[in-house]
Amino acid sequence: MAAAPILPGGVAILCTICINIQHMYVLAPAPTLYGRHFLTVDDFSAGELGALLRLAAYLKGRRTAEQSSVLPGKTLAMLFEKPSLRTRVSFEVAMTQLGGHVIFADGQEFLIGTRESPEDAARALSRYADAIVIRTHAHEPLQRFADAATVPVINGLSAAAHPSQALADLLTMQERFGSLQGLTIAFVGDAKNNVAASLAEAAVLAGATMHFGSPPSHRPSEHFLAKLKAMGKPHGGDARAFCSAVRAVRGADVIYTDVWTSMGEEASTERNRAVLSPFRVTEELFIHAAGHAIFMHCLPAHRGEEVTASVIDGPRSVVFDQAENRMHSQKALLVALMTTLKGFPV
Ligand code: CP
Ligand code: NVA
């Protein structure tokens, strides 16, 4: 794979001529990501996501000391209405290591659309911060906030999507398998949730096949499945939903799961336990996957619920590589949204 030096003016930087002979595809010049929002994975094209992953791998290989002058004087505002360990800390460390600053406010101080409209909050914050990360409940107020903001807005998790998690997931799979093209990724459990949705969009854009394994109550909508098929078609990606965990993971390269009850949905906890228990990820389930299959989970995890301890703490598990890759992939995201990438050999 060859890439040209980065040119002033953006990820047009990634402009190039990146020919992957093995898989016979060409990445066309990607438009700049500078100043854009990242609310859902499909805000970016397949080429742009590929470029971000290359930038993430490049930054991961650089010493921290070399990165401290990338975002000098820039401020990232982080507004979190829900708890977070990984997303908060990985964005904060990423921004700090790139030479910028972070301001954090939790739900005591900021609840989107409560003290003022999302639009007014966005217009005011855009006068202070160079980018904004928001973790919130419903997606629609986040979209309104972003529509009014004049600096990049990143979705740090909403009820509908968790796109920064999907970037780290792709980077982790790329490290493990070399290429994402042609992989089969099985998401088992609450296949309607935010993590599954963003993972699936990223997977099909990267040319992978997404399998969902869930009871009918937790199956992605037909509309979303059709969207995934359409998104994946130009890249060789596809999506299918199964009512059996075994059928979903058959031959899969990756088995992925998440908590059975997402934040904000606690009223459904008992019902979810009852219907999702046949979809627990166990060592027995791995018998049906590819011999080399790995286990992924965005974390936090509940051992004995969606996954057994022997799987998540066993040799197939890459969950802490995933967690680490949040930081590397988000560095790439921050640099791509907040600079023209001048000087990066992506
Ligand atoms: N995976 C993830 O987003 O973790 P946190 O909720 O701890 O941020
Ligand atoms: N689906 C989970 C992901 C947590 C990182 C939730 O929304 O709570």
Tab-separated table of C-alpha atoms and ligand atoms in Angstrom:
chain	number	residue	atom	x	y	z
A	1	MET	CA	0.000	0.000	0.000
A	2	ALA	CA	1.394	3.391	-0.930
A	3	ALA	CA	0.187	6.799	0.086
A	4	ALA	CA	1.288	10.260	-0.923
A	5	PRO	CA	2.496	12.851	1.559
A	6	ILE	CA	-0.182	14.890	3.159
A	7	LEU	CA	-1.062	18.045	1.303
A	8	PRO	CA	-2.303	21.267	2.776
A	9	GLY	CA	-6.032	21.396	2.519
A	10	GLY	CA	-7.052	18.299	4.205
A	11	VAL	CA	-7.510	14.637	3.997
A	12	ALA	CA	-7.385	15.262	0.345
A	13	ILE	CA	-4.198	14.381	1.875
A	14	LEU	CA	-5.265	10.958	1.879
A	15	CYS	CA	-5.656	11.750	-1.632
A	16	THR	CA	-4.081	9.158	-3.167
A	17	ILE	CA	-3.591	6.377	-4.822
A	18	CYS	CA	-3.702	3.857	-2.273
A	19	ILE	CA	-3.766	0.612	-4.128
A	20	ASN	CA	-4.291	-2.566	-2.235
A	21	ILE	CA	-3.237	-5.167	-4.722
A	22	GLN	CA	-4.298	-8.059	-2.553
A	23	HIS	CA	-7.904	-6.934	-2.485
A	24	MET	CA	-7.885	-4.985	-5.730
A	25	TYR	CA	-9.467	-1.822	-4.581
A	26	VAL	CA	-8.377	1.752	-4.969
A	27	LEU	CA	-9.056	4.422	-2.398
A	28	ALA	CA	-10.139	7.485	-4.304
A	29	PRO	CA	-9.100	10.925	-3.066
A	30	ALA	CA	-10.936	11.488	0.190
A	31	PRO	CA	-12.452	14.897	0.890
A	32	THR	CA	-11.223	16.696	3.945
A	33	LEU	CA	-12.596	15.792	7.351
A	34	TYR	CA	-11.550	19.174	8.722
A	35	GLY	CA	-14.441	20.865	10.558
A	36	ARG	CA	-16.877	17.965	10.112
A	37	HIS	CA	-19.095	16.274	12.714
A	38	PHE	CA	-18.932	12.578	13.626
A	39	LEU	CA	-22.336	11.604	14.981
A	40	THR	CA	-22.742	8.281	13.193
A	41	VAL	CA	-20.297	6.105	11.286
A	42	ASP	CA	-21.982	6.895	7.988
A	43	ASP	CA	-21.048	10.568	8.375
A	44	PHE	CA	-17.776	9.364	6.805
A	45	SER	CA	-17.237	7.432	3.598
A	46	ALA	CA	-15.457	4.097	3.393
A	47	GLY	CA	-12.388	5.878	2.032
A	48	GLU	CA	-12.411	8.400	4.861
A	49	LEU	CA	-12.724	5.648	7.475
A	50	GLY	CA	-9.849	3.761	5.862
A	51	ALA	CA	-7.766	6.935	5.935
A	52	LEU	CA	-8.576	7.492	9.609
A	53	LEU	CA	-7.488	3.953	10.445
A	54	ARG	CA	-4.183	4.510	8.657
A	55	LEU	CA	-3.691	7.729	10.610
A	56	ALA	CA	-4.550	5.915	13.857
A	57	ALA	CA	-2.005	3.175	13.137
A	58	TYR	CA	0.585	5.828	12.292
A	59	LEU	CA	-0.041	7.770	15.519
A	60	LYS	CA	-0.027	4.574	17.573
A	61	GLY	CA	3.482	3.904	16.295
A	62	ARG	CA	4.813	7.360	17.246
A	63	ARG	CA	6.322	8.250	20.598
A	64	THR	CA	4.095	10.389	22.790
A	65	ALA	CA	6.780	13.081	22.932
A	66	GLU	CA	6.538	13.507	19.145
A	67	GLN	CA	2.805	14.262	19.342
A	68	SER	CA	2.713	17.105	21.821
A	69	SER	CA	2.753	19.902	19.250
A	70	VAL	CA	-0.108	18.657	17.052
A	71	LEU	CA	-3.011	20.530	18.704
A	72	PRO	CA	-1.384	23.319	20.732
A	73	GLY	CA	-3.818	25.811	22.186
A	74	LYS	CA	-6.863	23.773	21.105
A	75	THR	CA	-9.632	23.021	23.588
A	76	LEU	CA	-11.933	20.002	23.548
A	77	ALA	CA	-15.181	20.383	25.519
A	78	MET	CA	-16.635	17.100	26.774
A	79	LEU	CA	-20.248	17.075	27.948
A	80	PHE	CA	-21.348	13.751	29.389
A	81	GLU	CA	-24.888	13.078	30.579
A	82	LYS	CA	-24.123	9.396	31.260
A	83	PRO	CA	-21.266	7.657	33.105
A	84	SER	CA	-18.078	6.815	31.236
A	85	LEU	CA	-14.641	5.414	31.964
A	86	ARG	CA	-13.053	4.588	28.610
A	87	THR	CA	-14.589	7.267	26.403
A	88	ARG	CA	-13.921	10.082	28.832
A	89	VAL	CA	-10.388	9.097	29.764
A	90	SER	CA	-9.275	8.047	26.283
A	91	PHE	CA	-10.451	11.340	24.740
A	92	GLU	CA	-8.868	13.318	27.573
A	93	VAL	CA	-5.536	11.526	27.332
A	94	ALA	CA	-5.578	11.697	23.519
A	95	MET	CA	-6.190	15.440	23.555
A	96	THR	CA	-3.592	16.024	26.273
A	97	GLN	CA	-0.921	13.973	24.481
A	98	LEU	CA	-1.616	15.952	21.293
A	99	GLY	CA	-0.843	19.168	23.194
A	100	GLY	CA	-4.419	20.399	23.668
A	101	HIS	CA	-6.689	20.955	26.655
A	102	VAL	CA	-9.948	19.386	27.816
A	103	ILE	CA	-12.905	20.780	29.733
A	104	PHE	CA	-15.310	18.199	31.146
A	105	ALA	CA	-18.869	18.748	32.363
A	106	ASP	CA	-21.190	16.005	33.561
A	107	GLY	CA	-24.957	15.847	33.720
A	108	GLN	CA	-25.089	18.059	36.830
A	109	GLU	CA	-23.933	20.987	34.721
A	110	PHE	CA	-25.079	20.102	31.243
A	111	LEU	CA	-28.168	18.267	30.073
A	112	ILE	CA	-28.772	18.856	26.416
A	113	GLY	CA	-31.917	20.897	25.825
A	114	THR	CA	-32.829	21.532	29.480
A	115	ARG	CA	-31.556	24.993	30.533
A	116	GLU	CA	-31.648	26.233	26.945
A	117	SER	CA	-32.230	24.873	23.482
A	118	PRO	CA	-29.602	22.560	21.964
A	119	GLU	CA	-29.056	25.227	19.296
A	120	ASP	CA	-28.247	28.020	21.783
A	121	ALA	CA	-25.927	25.779	23.796
A	122	ALA	CA	-24.130	24.758	20.592
A	123	ARG	CA	-23.730	28.329	19.337
A	124	ALA	CA	-22.315	29.497	22.674
A	125	LEU	CA	-19.941	26.561	23.151
A	126	SER	CA	-18.663	26.946	19.598
A	127	ARG	CA	-17.318	30.361	20.645
A	128	TYR	CA	-15.080	28.731	23.303
A	129	ALA	CA	-14.116	25.248	22.216
A	130	ASP	CA	-12.439	23.910	19.077
A	131	ALA	CA	-14.385	20.631	19.185
A	132	ILE	CA	-17.087	19.106	21.387
A	133	VAL	CA	-17.699	15.502	22.480
A	134	ILE	CA	-21.192	14.743	23.791
A	135	ARG	CA	-22.474	11.593	25.526
A	136	THR	CA	-26.236	11.738	25.725
A	137	HIS	CA	-29.522	9.858	25.610
A	138	ALA	CA	-31.699	10.478	22.548
A	139	HIS	CA	-29.938	11.123	19.257
A	140	GLU	CA	-32.241	13.850	17.937
A	141	PRO	CA	-31.174	16.666	20.342
A	142	LEU	CA	-27.555	15.756	19.601
A	143	GLN	CA	-28.268	16.161	15.890
A	144	ARG	CA	-29.884	19.550	16.558
A	145	PHE	CA	-26.873	20.602	18.642
A	146	ALA	CA	-24.492	19.597	15.852
A	147	ASP	CA	-26.564	21.313	13.169
A	148	ALA	CA	-26.138	24.606	15.048
A	149	ALA	CA	-22.503	24.151	16.133
A	150	THR	CA	-19.727	25.775	14.151
A	151	VAL	CA	-16.998	23.454	15.454
A	152	PRO	CA	-16.815	19.643	15.075
A	153	VAL	CA	-19.209	17.677	17.283
A	154	ILE	CA	-18.355	14.068	18.110
A	155	ASN	CA	-20.910	11.599	19.417
A	156	GLY	CA	-19.385	10.061	22.548
A	157	LEU	CA	-22.393	7.663	22.688
A	158	SER	CA	-26.087	8.216	22.215
A	159	ALA	CA	-28.936	5.724	22.451
A	160	ALA	CA	-28.611	5.197	18.691
A	161	ALA	CA	-24.877	5.123	18.006
A	162	HIS	CA	-21.363	4.821	19.426
A	163	PRO	CA	-19.186	5.689	16.435
A	164	SER	CA	-15.912	6.377	18.265
A	165	GLN	CA	-16.154	2.846	19.678
A	166	ALA	CA	-16.525	1.496	16.138
A	167	LEU	CA	-13.291	3.202	15.060
A	168	ALA	CA	-11.388	1.404	17.820
A	169	ASP	CA	-13.121	-1.860	16.935
A	170	LEU	CA	-12.030	-1.620	13.301
A	171	LEU	CA	-8.468	-0.720	14.284
A	172	THR	CA	-8.319	-3.746	16.599
A	173	MET	CA	-9.621	-6.121	13.919
A	174	GLN	CA	-7.267	-4.652	11.340
A	175	GLU	CA	-4.329	-5.288	13.677
A	176	ARG	CA	-5.452	-8.872	14.260
A	177	PHE	CA	-6.386	-9.845	10.708
A	178	GLY	CA	-4.418	-7.422	8.510
A	179	SER	CA	-7.505	-6.543	6.509
A	180	LEU	CA	-11.181	-6.132	7.288
A	181	GLN	CA	-12.295	-7.120	3.819
A	182	GLY	CA	-14.105	-10.450	3.841
A	183	LEU	CA	-14.239	-10.900	7.628
A	184	THR	CA	-17.419	-12.208	9.253
A	185	ILE	CA	-18.265	-10.383	12.476
A	186	ALA	CA	-21.031	-11.845	14.651
A	187	PHE	CA	-22.694	-9.543	17.178
A	188	VAL	CA	-24.629	-11.676	19.686
A	189	GLY	CA	-27.046	-10.314	22.290
A	190	ASP	CA	-28.821	-6.938	22.171
A	191	ALA	CA	-28.344	-6.543	18.425
A	192	LYS	CA	-30.493	-3.391	18.369
A	193	ASN	CA	-28.190	-1.338	20.537
A	194	ASN	CA	-25.890	1.614	19.834
A	195	VAL	CA	-22.636	-0.367	19.788
A	196	ALA	CA	-24.035	-2.998	17.415
A	197	ALA	CA	-25.373	-0.325	15.064
A	198	SER	CA	-22.100	1.587	14.760
A	199	LEU	CA	-20.020	-1.583	14.538
A	200	ALA	CA	-22.245	-2.880	11.747
A	201	GLU	CA	-22.041	0.344	9.723
A	202	ALA	CA	-18.263	0.405	10.050
A	203	ALA	CA	-17.976	-3.292	9.213
A	204	VAL	CA	-19.982	-3.229	5.992
A	205	LEU	CA	-18.193	-0.077	4.785
A	206	ALA	CA	-14.918	-1.931	5.346
A	207	GLY	CA	-16.114	-4.878	3.251
A	208	ALA	CA	-16.939	-7.246	6.110
A	209	THR	CA	-20.101	-9.298	6.614
A	210	MET	CA	-22.080	-8.519	9.739
A	211	HIS	CA	-24.140	-11.238	11.432
A	212	PHE	CA	-26.551	-10.416	14.243
A	213	GLY	CA	-27.667	-13.143	16.674
A	214	SER	CA	-30.600	-12.174	18.890
A	215	PRO	CA	-34.188	-12.999	19.793
A	216	PRO	CA	-36.773	-11.239	17.609
A	217	SER	CA	-37.267	-8.593	20.339
A	218	HIS	CA	-33.632	-7.465	19.992
A	219	ARG	CA	-33.207	-7.891	16.251
A	220	PRO	CA	-32.223	-4.835	14.180
A	221	SER	CA	-35.073	-3.390	12.150
A	222	GLU	CA	-35.578	-4.500	8.558
A	223	HIS	CA	-35.012	-0.875	7.593
A	224	PHE	CA	-31.590	-0.859	9.254
A	225	LEU	CA	-30.660	-4.229	7.733
A	226	ALA	CA	-31.579	-2.915	4.284
A	227	LYS	CA	-29.518	0.216	4.932
A	228	LEU	CA	-26.508	-1.915	5.911
A	229	LYS	CA	-26.841	-4.030	2.762
A	230	ALA	CA	-26.976	-0.917	0.604
A	231	MET	CA	-24.015	0.667	2.406
A	232	GLY	CA	-21.952	-2.490	2.116
A	233	LYS	CA	-22.729	-3.432	-1.462
A	234	PRO	CA	-20.106	-1.218	-3.179
A	235	HIS	CA	-17.431	-2.497	-0.786
A	236	GLY	CA	-18.275	-6.218	-0.616
A	237	GLY	CA	-19.920	-5.865	2.793
A	238	ASP	CA	-23.198	-7.486	3.806
A	239	ALA	CA	-25.477	-7.991	6.834
A	240	ARG	CA	-27.807	-10.771	8.036
A	241	ALA	CA	-29.829	-11.317	11.184
A	242	PHE	CA	-30.368	-14.729	12.837
A	243	CYS	CA	-32.598	-15.889	15.686
A	244	SER	CA	-29.972	-18.398	16.822
A	245	ALA	CA	-26.590	-17.589	18.361
A	246	VAL	CA	-25.062	-20.717	16.819
A	247	ARG	CA	-26.195	-19.786	13.321
A	248	ALA	CA	-24.983	-16.225	13.758
A	249	VAL	CA	-21.452	-17.223	14.770
A	250	ARG	CA	-21.010	-20.103	12.307
A	251	GLY	CA	-17.599	-19.581	10.680
A	252	ALA	CA	-17.244	-16.091	12.172
A	253	ASP	CA	-13.844	-14.463	12.630
A	254	VAL	CA	-15.089	-12.277	15.474
A	255	ILE	CA	-17.721	-12.786	18.150
A	256	TYR	CA	-18.735	-9.472	19.707
A	257	THR	CA	-21.159	-8.753	22.493
A	258	ASP	CA	-22.190	-5.873	24.754
A	259	VAL	CA	-24.216	-5.475	27.936
A	260	TRP	CA	-27.783	-6.772	27.710
A	261	THR	CA	-29.171	-3.531	29.121
A	262	SER	CA	-27.768	-0.227	27.926
A	263	MET	CA	-27.602	2.943	30.006
A	264	GLY	CA	-31.005	4.576	30.213
A	265	GLU	CA	-32.892	1.306	29.617
A	266	GLU	CA	-32.666	-0.066	33.160
A	267	ALA	CA	-36.427	-0.636	33.360
A	268	SER	CA	-35.945	-3.523	30.874
A	269	THR	CA	-33.177	-5.289	32.811
A	270	GLU	CA	-35.171	-8.315	33.994
A	271	ARG	CA	-36.930	-8.781	30.681
A	272	ASN	CA	-33.608	-8.574	28.831
A	273	ARG	CA	-32.063	-11.202	31.126
A	274	ALA	CA	-34.948	-13.548	30.432
A	275	VAL	CA	-34.877	-13.315	26.639
A	276	LEU	CA	-31.145	-12.857	26.068
A	277	SER	CA	-29.755	-15.683	28.207
A	278	PRO	CA	-29.613	-18.105	25.200
A	279	PHE	CA	-27.350	-15.508	23.571
A	280	ARG	CA	-24.632	-15.525	26.245
A	281	VAL	CA	-21.166	-15.857	24.695
A	282	THR	CA	-19.604	-19.061	26.016
A	283	GLU	CA	-16.683	-21.296	25.085
A	284	GLU	CA	-19.227	-23.747	23.637
A	285	LEU	CA	-20.458	-21.053	21.259
A	286	PHE	CA	-16.912	-20.538	19.971
A	287	ILE	CA	-16.888	-24.167	18.727
A	288	HIS	CA	-19.092	-22.978	15.868
A	289	ALA	CA	-16.903	-19.996	14.931
A	290	ALA	CA	-13.667	-20.068	12.930
A	291	GLY	CA	-10.769	-21.721	14.775
A	292	HIS	CA	-8.940	-18.402	14.966
A	293	ALA	CA	-12.000	-16.398	16.107
A	294	ILE	CA	-11.462	-13.620	18.619
A	295	PHE	CA	-13.771	-12.208	21.269
A	296	MET	CA	-14.601	-8.496	21.412
A	297	HIS	CA	-16.603	-6.369	23.849
A	298	CYS	CA	-16.726	-2.590	24.146
A	299	LEU	CA	-16.761	-2.817	27.971
A	300	PRO	CA	-17.958	-2.433	30.670
A	301	ALA	CA	-18.766	-6.166	30.821
A	302	HIS	CA	-20.889	-8.278	33.129
A	303	ARG	CA	-19.195	-11.644	33.556
A	304	GLY	CA	-21.730	-14.459	33.796
A	305	GLU	CA	-24.352	-12.405	32.014
A	306	GLU	CA	-23.621	-11.574	28.345
A	307	VAL	CA	-20.256	-13.402	28.436
A	308	THR	CA	-18.634	-16.019	30.627
A	309	ALA	CA	-15.492	-15.162	32.563
A	310	SER	CA	-13.619	-17.942	30.770
A	311	VAL	CA	-14.219	-16.244	27.391
A	312	ILE	CA	-13.559	-12.614	28.328
A	313	ASP	CA	-10.529	-13.523	30.439
A	314	GLY	CA	-9.330	-16.213	28.012
A	315	PRO	CA	-6.852	-16.245	25.140
A	316	ARG	CA	-9.372	-15.283	22.446
A	317	SER	CA	-10.262	-12.029	24.160
A	318	VAL	CA	-8.876	-8.757	22.771
A	319	VAL	CA	-11.027	-6.476	24.899
A	320	PHE	CA	-8.166	-4.505	26.437
A	321	ASP	CA	-6.536	-3.976	23.036
A	322	GLN	CA	-9.901	-2.553	21.998
A	323	ALA	CA	-9.953	-0.309	25.047
A	324	GLU	CA	-6.422	0.918	24.323
A	325	ASN	CA	-7.305	1.547	20.692
A	326	ARG	CA	-10.025	3.987	21.750
A	327	MET	CA	-7.194	6.401	22.511
A	328	HIS	CA	-5.236	5.858	19.289
A	329	SER	CA	-8.230	5.988	16.964
A	330	GLN	CA	-9.621	9.073	18.731
A	331	LYS	CA	-6.279	10.816	18.336
A	332	ALA	CA	-6.661	10.273	14.606
A	333	LEU	CA	-10.223	11.564	14.736
A	334	LEU	CA	-9.277	14.710	16.666
A	335	VAL	CA	-6.364	15.464	14.351
A	336	ALA	CA	-8.461	14.891	11.224
A	337	LEU	CA	-11.373	17.056	12.432
A	338	MET	CA	-9.255	19.858	13.898
A	339	THR	CA	-6.340	20.217	11.452
A	340	THR	CA	-5.657	20.010	7.751
A	341	LEU	CA	-3.279	17.114	8.481
A	342	LYS	CA	-0.403	18.982	6.928
A	343	GLY	CA	2.777	17.001	7.438
A	344	PHE	CA	1.221	13.660	8.306
A	345	PRO	CA	2.516	10.866	6.091
A	346	VAL	CA	-0.799	9.089	5.891
B	1	CP	N1	-16.865	1.413	25.759
B	1	CP	C1	-17.202	2.575	26.373
B	1	CP	O1	-17.712	3.524	25.764
B	1	CP	O2	-16.887	2.613	27.692
B	1	CP	P1	-17.325	3.768	28.704
B	1	CP	O3	-18.814	3.718	28.836
B	1	CP	O4	-16.583	3.454	29.979
B	1	CP	O5	-16.897	5.095	28.123
B	2	NVA	N1	-24.634	-0.277	24.912
B	2	NVA	C1	-23.951	0.262	26.078
B	2	NVA	C2	-22.558	0.654	25.699
B	2	NVA	C3	-21.716	1.192	26.825
B	2	NVA	C4	-20.348	1.586	26.369
B	2	NVA	C5	-24.734	1.425	26.654
B	2	NVA	O1	-25.223	2.253	25.882
B	2	NVA	O2	-24.850	1.515	27.868
